[in-house]
Amino acid sequence: MKKYELIAESLQRWIQEQLQQRGHQQWMDKGIKLPAVRVLAEQYQCSVSTAIRAYQWLEQRHLVYAVPQSGYYAVQNGVGAEDVDWKEPLDFASAAPDPRVFPYSDFRHCVDQAMENNQAELFLYGTEQGLPSLIHLLQRQFADYQVFAPAEQFFITSGVQQALAVLALMAFPNGKRRVLVELPSYHLMPSLLEGLNVPVTGVKRTLEGLDWESLERQFGEGDIKFFYVMPRFHNPLGTSMTLAEKKRLIKLAERYDVYLVEDDYLADLEENTKQDPLFSYDTVGRAIYLKSYSKILFPGLRIGVAVLPAASFGGHKKMLDIDTSVLSQAALEVYIRNGMFAHHGKVIRSRYAARMQKVHQQLAADPEFSPFANAPRPGGEHTVLPLADNMPLGVFLSRLEERGVIAGTTERYYPEGTQQDKMLRLNISNVPKQRIEEGMRIIREEIVKLQR
């Protein structure tokens, strides 16, 4: 082992000791300050360049971070790394993963290793189901999500978007044709179904939950092939179904011979160990589970996973793209197998949870302000502020942008021509924790001005 790696490991042990001694509540905003580079060099009898390399090694793994003219600080589960100067606009609109905590060098190493280990496969088409070694690895990983299924039920797709297209096109055992979606729902789903000439209808979902009366009526009368639903961290509302609601939905699906396509795109952000997916409660084979890696890693990876009993899925998928990128699959396999995915997941969960907690604090601080009082307090990465029906959304968003705040509404999550609830959607994946208070203060001020 190289000298700088030995120093880095020694620093890791020291950080853990400090954490145990101080406890989580006694951390400063920036975390624990580490020795200056020259002090570290003297302490370990090495050159300054070796000390710098030790810090860079830790920084690449998001265990420490540098503050200009201040020094290096230990990261507290990935949260402290954002306490640096932030000069860019506050982007509450973007739902992309935080690029500042993605371990580029680590994943690049995984890509290189994947190319080396899978040279032969890169010159061949893969299997329609996916890379067998990755599927067996995912089978174990999905058990952590409380999704248990044999390997033959796993299909790796080119993103969840492809899985949705295949499910929309293929015949289901119930012989039905129409797809039911939530209103609002994933903004590309209605246009995808319309483009594929698949009949689509909707059922309203509000901050209080699904319109169960309408749902059961459509299940019973509407020729529904499957219901596309986001039980956890609904997009755009941010809310999650209760256990009772999940069990009720499964019973209705069984009673009326309808399948449930569960999009669990933010499963990796769940902190509540008792909050399991819809799939885990299904004992009658009605649920199809979809998992994305776009939110926890990056959208360009284009890896999605479908867990379903329908054998014809693979044939339909093969017609669309023959197979999913073997290189992406192999790189993801390396990233999961060596423990990097688990570590990165902890960093992202901790960072996002700290930001959402900050949002909750701001909402609770002004209980007399209606949009804050009526906003849900979810986990995950986003929530919504209910707005008055007469709020001029275009003017509102323009005023926010003039003050350095970028935000979006829920308009695009409703199919054109459907009744909409006016809401501001707030996503925290690209907003630093220490500036959330400022951003929400600006949002409140502009709402008040327009209400007057």
CSV table of C-alpha atoms in Angstrom, one decimal:
chain,number,residue,atom,x,y,z
A,1,MET,CA,0.0,0.0,0.0
A,2,LYS,CA,1.3,3.5,-0.9
A,3,LYS,CA,2.3,6.0,1.7
A,4,TYR,CA,-0.6,8.4,1.0
A,5,GLU,CA,-3.1,5.5,1.3
A,6,LEU,CA,-1.7,4.6,4.7
A,7,ILE,CA,-2.1,8.2,5.8
A,8,ALA,CA,-5.6,8.4,4.4
A,9,GLU,CA,-6.6,5.3,6.3
A,10,SER,CA,-5.2,6.6,9.5
A,11,LEU,CA,-7.2,9.8,9.0
A,12,GLN,CA,-10.3,7.8,8.5
A,13,ARG,CA,-9.8,6.0,11.8
A,14,TRP,CA,-9.2,9.4,13.5
A,15,ILE,CA,-12.4,10.8,12.0
A,16,GLN,CA,-14.4,7.9,13.3
A,17,GLU,CA,-13.0,8.3,16.8
A,18,GLN,CA,-13.9,12.0,16.7
A,19,LEU,CA,-17.4,11.2,15.6
A,20,GLN,CA,-17.9,8.7,18.4
A,21,GLN,CA,-16.5,11.1,21.0
A,22,ARG,CA,-18.5,14.1,19.9
A,23,GLY,CA,-21.7,12.5,18.7
A,24,HIS,CA,-23.8,13.7,15.7
A,25,GLN,CA,-25.4,16.6,17.5
A,26,GLN,CA,-22.1,18.3,18.3
A,27,TRP,CA,-20.8,18.6,14.7
A,28,MET,CA,-20.1,22.1,13.5
A,29,ASP,CA,-21.8,23.2,10.2
A,30,LYS,CA,-18.6,22.4,8.3
A,31,GLY,CA,-17.9,19.1,10.1
A,32,ILE,CA,-14.6,18.3,11.8
A,33,LYS,CA,-11.6,20.4,10.7
A,34,LEU,CA,-8.6,18.3,9.7
A,35,PRO,CA,-5.0,19.2,10.1
A,36,ALA,CA,-3.4,21.6,7.6
A,37,VAL,CA,-1.4,20.0,4.8
A,38,ARG,CA,2.0,21.0,6.3
A,39,VAL,CA,1.0,19.9,9.7
A,40,LEU,CA,-0.1,16.5,8.3
A,41,ALA,CA,3.2,16.2,6.4
A,42,GLU,CA,5.2,16.9,9.6
A,43,GLN,CA,3.0,14.5,11.6
A,44,TYR,CA,3.6,11.6,9.2
A,45,GLN,CA,7.1,12.5,8.1
A,46,CYS,CA,6.2,12.8,4.5
A,47,SER,CA,6.3,15.4,1.7
A,48,VAL,CA,3.6,18.0,1.3
A,49,SER,CA,2.7,16.4,-2.0
A,50,THR,CA,2.1,13.1,-0.3
A,51,ALA,CA,-0.1,14.8,2.3
A,52,ILE,CA,-2.1,16.4,-0.5
A,53,ARG,CA,-2.6,13.1,-2.2
A,54,ALA,CA,-3.9,11.6,1.0
A,55,TYR,CA,-6.5,14.3,1.2
A,56,GLN,CA,-7.3,13.9,-2.5
A,57,TRP,CA,-7.8,10.2,-2.0
A,58,LEU,CA,-10.3,10.9,0.8
A,59,GLU,CA,-12.0,13.7,-1.2
A,60,GLN,CA,-12.6,11.4,-4.2
A,61,ARG,CA,-14.5,9.1,-1.9
A,62,HIS,CA,-16.5,12.0,-0.4
A,63,LEU,CA,-15.1,11.5,3.0
A,64,VAL,CA,-13.5,15.0,3.2
A,65,TYR,CA,-14.0,18.2,1.3
A,66,ALA,CA,-11.9,21.3,0.8
A,67,VAL,CA,-13.0,24.9,1.6
A,68,PRO,CA,-10.8,27.6,-0.1
A,69,GLN,CA,-8.6,29.5,2.3
A,70,SER,CA,-9.9,27.4,5.1
A,71,GLY,CA,-8.6,23.8,4.7
A,72,TYR,CA,-10.1,20.3,4.7
A,73,TYR,CA,-13.1,19.1,6.7
A,74,ALA,CA,-14.5,15.7,7.4
A,75,VAL,CA,-17.8,14.9,5.7
A,76,GLN,CA,-20.6,13.9,8.0
A,77,ASN,CA,-22.3,11.1,5.9
A,78,GLY,CA,-22.0,13.4,2.9
A,79,VAL,CA,-23.9,16.3,4.4
A,80,GLY,CA,-21.0,18.6,5.3
A,81,ALA,CA,-19.6,18.7,1.8
A,82,GLU,CA,-22.3,21.2,0.6
A,83,ASP,CA,-21.3,23.9,3.2
A,84,VAL,CA,-19.1,25.7,0.7
A,85,ASP,CA,-19.7,29.0,-1.1
A,86,TRP,CA,-22.5,28.7,-3.7
A,87,LYS,CA,-22.7,31.4,-6.3
A,88,GLU,CA,-25.2,29.8,-8.8
A,89,PRO,CA,-28.9,30.3,-8.8
A,90,LEU,CA,-31.0,28.2,-6.4
A,91,ASP,CA,-32.5,25.5,-8.7
A,92,PHE,CA,-35.6,24.1,-7.0
A,93,ALA,CA,-36.8,22.9,-10.5
A,94,SER,CA,-34.1,20.3,-11.4
A,95,ALA,CA,-34.8,16.7,-10.4
A,96,ALA,CA,-31.4,15.4,-11.6
A,97,PRO,CA,-29.0,13.9,-9.1
A,98,ASP,CA,-26.6,16.2,-7.4
A,99,PRO,CA,-23.5,16.2,-9.7
A,100,ARG,CA,-21.3,17.5,-6.9
A,101,VAL,CA,-21.4,14.3,-4.9
A,102,PHE,CA,-21.1,11.8,-7.8
A,103,PRO,CA,-17.9,9.8,-7.5
A,104,TYR,CA,-16.8,10.2,-11.1
A,105,SER,CA,-13.3,8.7,-10.6
A,106,ASP,CA,-14.8,5.7,-8.8
A,107,PHE,CA,-17.3,5.0,-11.6
A,108,ARG,CA,-14.7,5.6,-14.3
A,109,HIS,CA,-12.7,2.9,-12.6
A,110,CYS,CA,-15.7,0.6,-12.7
A,111,VAL,CA,-16.2,1.3,-16.4
A,112,ASP,CA,-12.5,0.5,-17.1
A,113,GLN,CA,-12.7,-2.7,-15.1
A,114,ALA,CA,-16.0,-3.6,-16.9
A,115,MET,CA,-14.3,-3.2,-20.2
A,116,GLU,CA,-11.4,-5.3,-19.1
A,117,ASN,CA,-13.5,-8.1,-17.6
A,118,ASN,CA,-16.2,-8.2,-20.4
A,119,GLN,CA,-14.1,-7.7,-23.6
A,120,ALA,CA,-15.7,-10.7,-25.3
A,121,GLU,CA,-19.3,-9.7,-24.5
A,122,LEU,CA,-18.7,-6.2,-25.9
A,123,PHE,CA,-18.5,-7.7,-29.3
A,124,LEU,CA,-21.7,-9.7,-29.0
A,125,TYR,CA,-25.3,-8.9,-28.4
A,126,GLY,CA,-26.4,-9.6,-24.8
A,127,THR,CA,-29.3,-11.6,-23.6
A,128,GLU,CA,-32.8,-10.1,-23.8
A,129,GLN,CA,-33.2,-10.5,-20.1
A,130,GLY,CA,-29.9,-8.9,-19.2
A,131,LEU,CA,-26.4,-9.7,-18.0
A,132,PRO,CA,-26.8,-12.9,-15.9
A,133,SER,CA,-24.2,-12.0,-13.3
A,134,LEU,CA,-25.8,-8.6,-12.8
A,135,ILE,CA,-29.3,-10.1,-12.4
A,136,HIS,CA,-28.1,-12.4,-9.6
A,137,LEU,CA,-26.5,-9.5,-7.9
A,138,LEU,CA,-29.6,-7.4,-8.3
A,139,GLN,CA,-31.7,-10.2,-6.9
A,140,ARG,CA,-29.7,-9.9,-3.6
A,141,GLN,CA,-29.8,-6.1,-3.7
A,142,PHE,CA,-33.5,-6.0,-4.2
A,143,ALA,CA,-34.0,-8.1,-1.1
A,144,ASP,CA,-32.9,-5.0,0.8
A,145,TYR,CA,-35.9,-3.2,-0.8
A,146,GLN,CA,-38.2,-6.1,0.3
A,147,VAL,CA,-38.6,-7.3,-3.3
A,148,PHE,CA,-38.1,-11.0,-3.4
A,149,ALA,CA,-38.4,-12.8,-6.8
A,150,PRO,CA,-36.5,-15.6,-8.7
A,151,ALA,CA,-33.9,-14.5,-11.2
A,152,GLU,CA,-36.1,-15.4,-14.2
A,153,GLN,CA,-38.5,-12.6,-13.2
A,154,PHE,CA,-35.8,-9.9,-13.5
A,155,PHE,CA,-35.4,-7.9,-16.8
A,156,ILE,CA,-32.8,-5.2,-17.3
A,157,THR,CA,-34.0,-2.4,-19.5
A,158,SER,CA,-32.7,0.7,-21.1
A,159,GLY,CA,-34.1,2.9,-18.4
A,160,VAL,CA,-37.6,2.6,-16.9
A,161,GLN,CA,-39.0,4.4,-19.9
A,162,GLN,CA,-38.3,1.4,-22.1
A,163,ALA,CA,-40.0,-0.9,-19.5
A,164,LEU,CA,-43.1,1.2,-19.6
A,165,ALA,CA,-43.2,1.1,-23.4
A,166,VAL,CA,-42.9,-2.7,-23.4
A,167,LEU,CA,-45.6,-3.1,-20.8
A,168,ALA,CA,-47.9,-0.8,-22.7
A,169,LEU,CA,-47.5,-2.7,-26.0
A,170,MET,CA,-47.5,-6.3,-24.8
A,171,ALA,CA,-50.6,-8.3,-24.2
A,172,PHE,CA,-51.5,-9.1,-20.6
A,173,PRO,CA,-53.2,-12.3,-19.3
A,174,ASN,CA,-56.4,-10.3,-18.5
A,175,GLY,CA,-56.9,-9.5,-22.2
A,176,LYS,CA,-57.6,-5.9,-21.5
A,177,ARG,CA,-56.2,-2.8,-23.4
A,178,ARG,CA,-56.6,0.4,-21.4
A,179,VAL,CA,-53.9,1.9,-19.1
A,180,LEU,CA,-54.9,3.9,-16.0
A,181,VAL,CA,-52.6,6.6,-14.7
A,182,GLU,CA,-52.7,8.9,-11.7
A,183,LEU,CA,-53.5,12.6,-12.2
A,184,PRO,CA,-51.0,14.1,-11.8
A,185,SER,CA,-48.3,11.5,-12.8
A,186,TYR,CA,-44.9,11.1,-14.5
A,187,HIS,CA,-45.1,13.8,-17.2
A,188,LEU,CA,-44.0,11.6,-20.1
A,189,MET,CA,-46.3,8.7,-19.4
A,190,PRO,CA,-49.5,10.0,-21.1
A,191,SER,CA,-47.6,11.1,-24.2
A,192,LEU,CA,-45.8,7.8,-24.4
A,193,LEU,CA,-49.2,5.9,-24.3
A,194,GLU,CA,-50.7,8.2,-26.9
A,195,GLY,CA,-47.7,7.8,-29.2
A,196,LEU,CA,-48.1,4.1,-29.0
A,197,ASN,CA,-51.9,4.3,-29.6
A,198,VAL,CA,-52.6,2.7,-26.2
A,199,PRO,CA,-55.9,3.9,-24.7
A,200,VAL,CA,-55.3,5.9,-21.5
A,201,THR,CA,-57.5,7.2,-18.7
A,202,GLY,CA,-56.8,8.9,-15.4
A,203,VAL,CA,-57.7,8.9,-11.7
A,204,LYS,CA,-57.2,11.9,-9.5
A,205,ARG,CA,-54.6,11.8,-6.8
A,206,THR,CA,-54.4,14.7,-4.4
A,207,LEU,CA,-52.4,15.5,-1.3
A,208,GLU,CA,-55.1,13.5,0.6
A,209,GLY,CA,-54.6,10.4,-1.6
A,210,LEU,CA,-56.3,8.6,-4.5
A,211,ASP,CA,-59.9,9.1,-5.5
A,212,TRP,CA,-60.8,5.5,-4.4
A,213,GLU,CA,-64.4,5.7,-5.6
A,214,SER,CA,-63.4,6.7,-9.1
A,215,LEU,CA,-60.6,4.1,-9.1
A,216,GLU,CA,-62.9,1.2,-8.2
A,217,ARG,CA,-65.4,2.3,-10.8
A,218,GLN,CA,-62.8,2.4,-13.5
A,219,PHE,CA,-61.3,-1.0,-12.4
A,220,GLY,CA,-64.8,-2.5,-12.7
A,221,GLU,CA,-65.9,-0.8,-15.9
A,222,GLY,CA,-63.0,0.6,-17.8
A,223,ASP,CA,-61.2,-2.4,-19.5
A,224,ILE,CA,-58.1,-1.6,-17.4
A,225,LYS,CA,-55.0,-3.6,-18.3
A,226,PHE,CA,-52.8,-2.1,-15.7
A,227,PHE,CA,-52.7,0.9,-13.3
A,228,TYR,CA,-49.4,2.8,-13.4
A,229,VAL,CA,-48.8,4.1,-9.8
A,230,MET,CA,-46.1,5.6,-7.7
A,231,PRO,CA,-46.8,4.5,-4.1
A,232,ARG,CA,-43.6,5.9,-2.7
A,233,PHE,CA,-42.5,9.6,-3.1
A,234,HIS,CA,-45.1,10.3,-5.7
A,235,ASN,CA,-44.0,12.5,-8.6
A,236,PRO,CA,-44.8,15.5,-8.4
A,237,LEU,CA,-46.6,15.5,-5.0
A,238,GLY,CA,-43.9,13.8,-3.0
A,239,THR,CA,-46.4,11.9,-0.8
A,240,SER,CA,-46.4,8.1,-0.1
A,241,MET,CA,-49.2,5.6,0.4
A,242,THR,CA,-49.9,4.2,3.8
A,243,LEU,CA,-49.8,0.4,4.4
A,244,ALA,CA,-53.6,0.3,4.5
A,245,GLU,CA,-53.8,2.0,1.1
A,246,LYS,CA,-51.3,-0.4,-0.5
A,247,LYS,CA,-53.2,-3.4,0.8
A,248,ARG,CA,-56.5,-1.9,-0.4
A,249,LEU,CA,-55.1,-1.3,-3.9
A,250,ILE,CA,-53.9,-4.9,-4.1
A,251,LYS,CA,-57.3,-6.2,-3.1
A,252,LEU,CA,-59.0,-4.1,-5.7
A,253,ALA,CA,-56.6,-5.3,-8.4
A,254,GLU,CA,-57.3,-8.9,-7.5
A,255,ARG,CA,-61.0,-8.4,-7.4
A,256,TYR,CA,-61.2,-6.7,-10.8
A,257,ASP,CA,-58.4,-8.5,-12.6
A,258,VAL,CA,-56.1,-5.5,-13.0
A,259,TYR,CA,-52.3,-5.4,-12.9
A,260,LEU,CA,-50.4,-2.8,-10.9
A,261,VAL,CA,-47.2,-1.3,-12.4
A,262,GLU,CA,-45.3,0.2,-9.4
A,263,ASP,CA,-42.7,2.8,-10.3
A,264,ASP,CA,-40.3,2.9,-7.3
A,265,TYR,CA,-37.9,5.3,-8.8
A,266,LEU,CA,-36.8,6.8,-5.4
A,267,ALA,CA,-36.5,3.6,-3.4
A,268,ASP,CA,-32.9,4.4,-2.5
A,269,LEU,CA,-33.9,7.5,-0.7
A,270,GLU,CA,-36.2,5.7,1.8
A,271,GLU,CA,-35.1,6.2,5.4
A,272,ASN,CA,-38.1,4.5,7.0
A,273,THR,CA,-37.3,0.8,7.2
A,274,LYS,CA,-41.0,0.0,7.7
A,275,GLN,CA,-42.0,1.6,4.4
A,276,ASP,CA,-42.0,-1.3,2.0
A,277,PRO,CA,-43.0,-1.2,-1.7
A,278,LEU,CA,-46.4,-2.3,-2.9
A,279,PHE,CA,-44.7,-5.4,-4.5
A,280,SER,CA,-43.8,-6.8,-1.1
A,281,TYR,CA,-47.4,-7.0,0.0
A,282,ASP,CA,-48.6,-8.7,-3.2
A,283,THR,CA,-49.3,-12.4,-2.7
A,284,VAL,CA,-51.5,-12.8,-5.8
A,285,GLY,CA,-49.2,-11.9,-8.6
A,286,ARG,CA,-50.7,-8.5,-9.5
A,287,ALA,CA,-47.8,-6.2,-8.9
A,288,ILE,CA,-45.0,-5.4,-11.4
A,289,TYR,CA,-42.0,-3.6,-9.9
A,290,LEU,CA,-39.9,-1.0,-11.7
A,291,LYS,CA,-36.6,0.3,-10.4
A,292,SER,CA,-34.5,3.2,-11.8
A,293,TYR,CA,-30.9,4.0,-11.3
A,294,SER,CA,-31.2,7.5,-12.8
A,295,LYS,CA,-31.9,9.3,-9.5
A,296,ILE,CA,-29.3,7.7,-7.3
A,297,LEU,CA,-26.5,7.7,-9.9
A,298,PHE,CA,-27.1,9.6,-13.2
A,299,PRO,CA,-29.7,9.5,-16.0
A,300,GLY,CA,-27.1,8.8,-18.7
A,301,LEU,CA,-26.4,5.3,-17.3
A,302,ARG,CA,-29.8,4.2,-18.8
A,303,ILE,CA,-30.3,1.2,-16.6
A,304,GLY,CA,-33.8,0.2,-15.3
A,305,VAL,CA,-35.0,-3.1,-13.9
A,306,ALA,CA,-38.4,-4.7,-14.2
A,307,VAL,CA,-39.6,-7.6,-12.0
A,308,LEU,CA,-42.6,-9.3,-13.4
A,309,PRO,CA,-44.0,-12.8,-14.1
A,310,ALA,CA,-44.9,-12.2,-17.8
A,311,ALA,CA,-42.6,-14.4,-19.9
A,312,SER,CA,-43.5,-12.4,-23.1
A,313,PHE,CA,-41.8,-9.3,-21.8
A,314,GLY,CA,-38.3,-10.3,-23.1
A,315,GLY,CA,-39.6,-10.9,-26.6
A,316,HIS,CA,-41.2,-7.4,-26.8
A,317,LYS,CA,-38.1,-5.8,-25.4
A,318,LYS,CA,-35.9,-7.5,-27.9
A,319,MET,CA,-37.9,-6.0,-30.7
A,320,LEU,CA,-37.2,-2.5,-29.4
A,321,ASP,CA,-33.4,-2.6,-28.8
A,322,ILE,CA,-32.2,-6.2,-29.0
A,323,ASP,CA,-30.5,-5.8,-25.6
A,324,THR,CA,-29.4,-3.2,-23.0
A,325,SER,CA,-25.9,-1.8,-23.1
A,326,VAL,CA,-23.6,-4.5,-21.8
A,327,LEU,CA,-21.0,-1.9,-20.8
A,328,SER,CA,-23.4,0.0,-18.7
A,329,GLN,CA,-24.6,-3.3,-17.1
A,330,ALA,CA,-21.1,-4.5,-16.4
A,331,ALA,CA,-20.0,-1.1,-14.9
A,332,LEU,CA,-23.0,-1.1,-12.6
A,333,GLU,CA,-22.2,-4.6,-11.6
A,334,VAL,CA,-18.7,-3.7,-10.5
A,335,TYR,CA,-20.0,-0.6,-8.8
A,336,ILE,CA,-22.5,-2.6,-6.7
A,337,ARG,CA,-20.2,-5.6,-6.1
A,338,ASN,CA,-17.3,-3.6,-4.6
A,339,GLY,CA,-19.6,-1.7,-2.2
A,340,MET,CA,-19.4,1.7,-3.9
A,341,PHE,CA,-23.1,1.8,-4.6
A,342,ALA,CA,-24.0,1.1,-0.9
A,343,HIS,CA,-21.6,3.9,0.2
A,344,HIS,CA,-22.9,6.3,-2.4
A,345,GLY,CA,-26.5,5.6,-1.4
A,346,LYS,CA,-25.7,6.5,2.2
A,347,VAL,CA,-24.1,9.8,1.1
A,348,ILE,CA,-27.1,10.8,-1.1
A,349,ARG,CA,-29.7,9.7,1.5
A,350,SER,CA,-28.0,11.6,4.2
A,351,ARG,CA,-27.5,14.7,2.1
A,352,TYR,CA,-31.1,14.8,0.8
A,353,ALA,CA,-32.6,14.0,4.2
A,354,ALA,CA,-30.7,17.0,5.7
A,355,ARG,CA,-32.1,19.3,3.0
A,356,MET,CA,-35.6,18.0,3.3
A,357,GLN,CA,-35.4,18.5,7.0
A,358,LYS,CA,-34.5,22.1,6.4
A,359,VAL,CA,-37.5,22.5,4.1
A,360,HIS,CA,-39.7,21.0,6.8
A,361,GLN,CA,-38.3,23.5,9.3
A,362,GLN,CA,-39.2,26.4,7.0
A,363,LEU,CA,-42.7,25.1,6.4
A,364,ALA,CA,-43.3,24.7,10.2
A,365,ALA,CA,-41.8,28.1,11.0
A,366,ASP,CA,-44.8,29.9,9.3
A,367,PRO,CA,-48.0,28.0,10.1
A,368,GLU,CA,-50.2,31.0,9.3
A,369,PHE,CA,-49.0,31.1,5.7
A,370,SER,CA,-51.4,28.8,3.8
A,371,PRO,CA,-49.1,27.4,1.1
A,372,PHE,CA,-46.6,26.4,3.8
A,373,ALA,CA,-49.2,25.1,6.2
A,374,ASN,CA,-50.9,22.9,3.5
A,375,ALA,CA,-47.6,21.5,2.0
A,376,PRO,CA,-46.8,17.9,2.6
A,377,ARG,CA,-43.7,17.0,4.7
A,378,PRO,CA,-42.4,14.0,2.8
A,379,GLY,CA,-38.9,12.4,2.6
A,380,GLY,CA,-37.3,11.8,-0.7
A,381,GLU,CA,-36.3,14.9,-2.7
A,382,HIS,CA,-39.4,17.0,-3.4
A,383,THR,CA,-42.6,18.5,-2.1
A,384,VAL,CA,-45.3,20.9,-3.4
A,385,LEU,CA,-46.8,24.2,-2.2
A,386,PRO,CA,-50.5,24.5,-3.0
A,387,LEU,CA,-51.3,27.9,-4.7
A,388,ALA,CA,-54.4,29.9,-5.1
A,389,ASP,CA,-56.4,29.3,-8.3
A,390,ASN,CA,-55.9,32.9,-9.4
A,391,MET,CA,-52.1,32.8,-9.0
A,392,PRO,CA,-50.5,34.0,-12.3
A,393,LEU,CA,-47.9,31.2,-12.6
A,394,GLY,CA,-45.9,32.7,-15.5
A,395,VAL,CA,-45.5,36.0,-13.7
A,396,PHE,CA,-44.7,34.2,-10.4
A,397,LEU,CA,-41.9,32.0,-12.0
A,398,SER,CA,-40.4,35.0,-13.8
A,399,ARG,CA,-40.2,37.0,-10.5
A,400,LEU,CA,-38.5,34.1,-8.8
A,401,GLU,CA,-36.0,33.8,-11.6
A,402,GLU,CA,-35.2,37.5,-11.3
A,403,ARG,CA,-34.3,37.0,-7.7
A,404,GLY,CA,-32.1,33.9,-8.4
A,405,VAL,CA,-34.6,31.2,-7.7
A,406,ILE,CA,-35.5,28.6,-10.3
A,407,ALA,CA,-38.7,26.7,-9.6
A,408,GLY,CA,-41.4,24.7,-11.5
A,409,THR,CA,-45.1,24.0,-11.2
A,410,THR,CA,-47.0,20.8,-11.5
A,411,GLU,CA,-48.7,21.8,-14.8
A,412,ARG,CA,-46.7,19.4,-17.0
A,413,TYR,CA,-47.6,16.4,-14.8
A,414,TYR,CA,-51.2,16.6,-16.0
A,415,PRO,CA,-52.3,15.6,-19.5
A,416,GLU,CA,-53.5,18.5,-21.6
A,417,GLY,CA,-57.1,19.3,-21.1
A,418,THR,CA,-57.5,17.8,-17.6
A,419,GLN,CA,-58.4,19.7,-14.5
A,420,GLN,CA,-55.3,20.8,-12.6
A,421,ASP,CA,-54.5,21.9,-9.0
A,422,LYS,CA,-52.1,24.8,-9.0
A,423,MET,CA,-48.9,23.9,-7.1
A,424,LEU,CA,-45.3,24.9,-7.0
A,425,ARG,CA,-43.0,21.9,-7.1
A,426,LEU,CA,-39.8,22.2,-4.9
A,427,ASN,CA,-37.0,19.7,-5.6
A,428,ILE,CA,-33.9,19.9,-3.3
A,429,SER,CA,-31.5,17.6,-5.2
A,430,ASN,CA,-29.6,20.7,-6.6
A,431,VAL,CA,-30.0,23.2,-3.8
A,432,PRO,CA,-27.4,23.4,-1.0
A,433,LYS,CA,-28.8,23.0,2.5
A,434,GLN,CA,-27.4,26.2,3.9
A,435,ARG,CA,-29.4,28.3,1.3
A,436,ILE,CA,-32.8,26.5,1.5
A,437,GLU,CA,-34.0,29.0,4.0
A,438,GLU,CA,-33.1,31.9,1.8
A,439,GLY,CA,-34.8,30.3,-1.3
A,440,MET,CA,-38.0,29.6,0.6
A,441,ARG,CA,-38.1,33.1,2.1
A,442,ILE,CA,-37.9,34.5,-1.5
A,443,ILE,CA,-40.7,32.2,-2.6
A,444,ARG,CA,-42.9,33.2,0.3
A,445,GLU,CA,-42.3,36.9,-0.4
A,446,GLU,CA,-43.2,36.6,-4.1
A,447,ILE,CA,-46.4,34.7,-3.3
A,448,VAL,CA,-47.5,37.3,-0.8
A,449,LYS,CA,-46.8,40.1,-3.3
A,450,LEU,CA,-48.9,38.4,-6.0
A,451,GLN,CA,-51.7,37.6,-3.5
A,452,ARG,CA,-52.0,41.3,-2.7
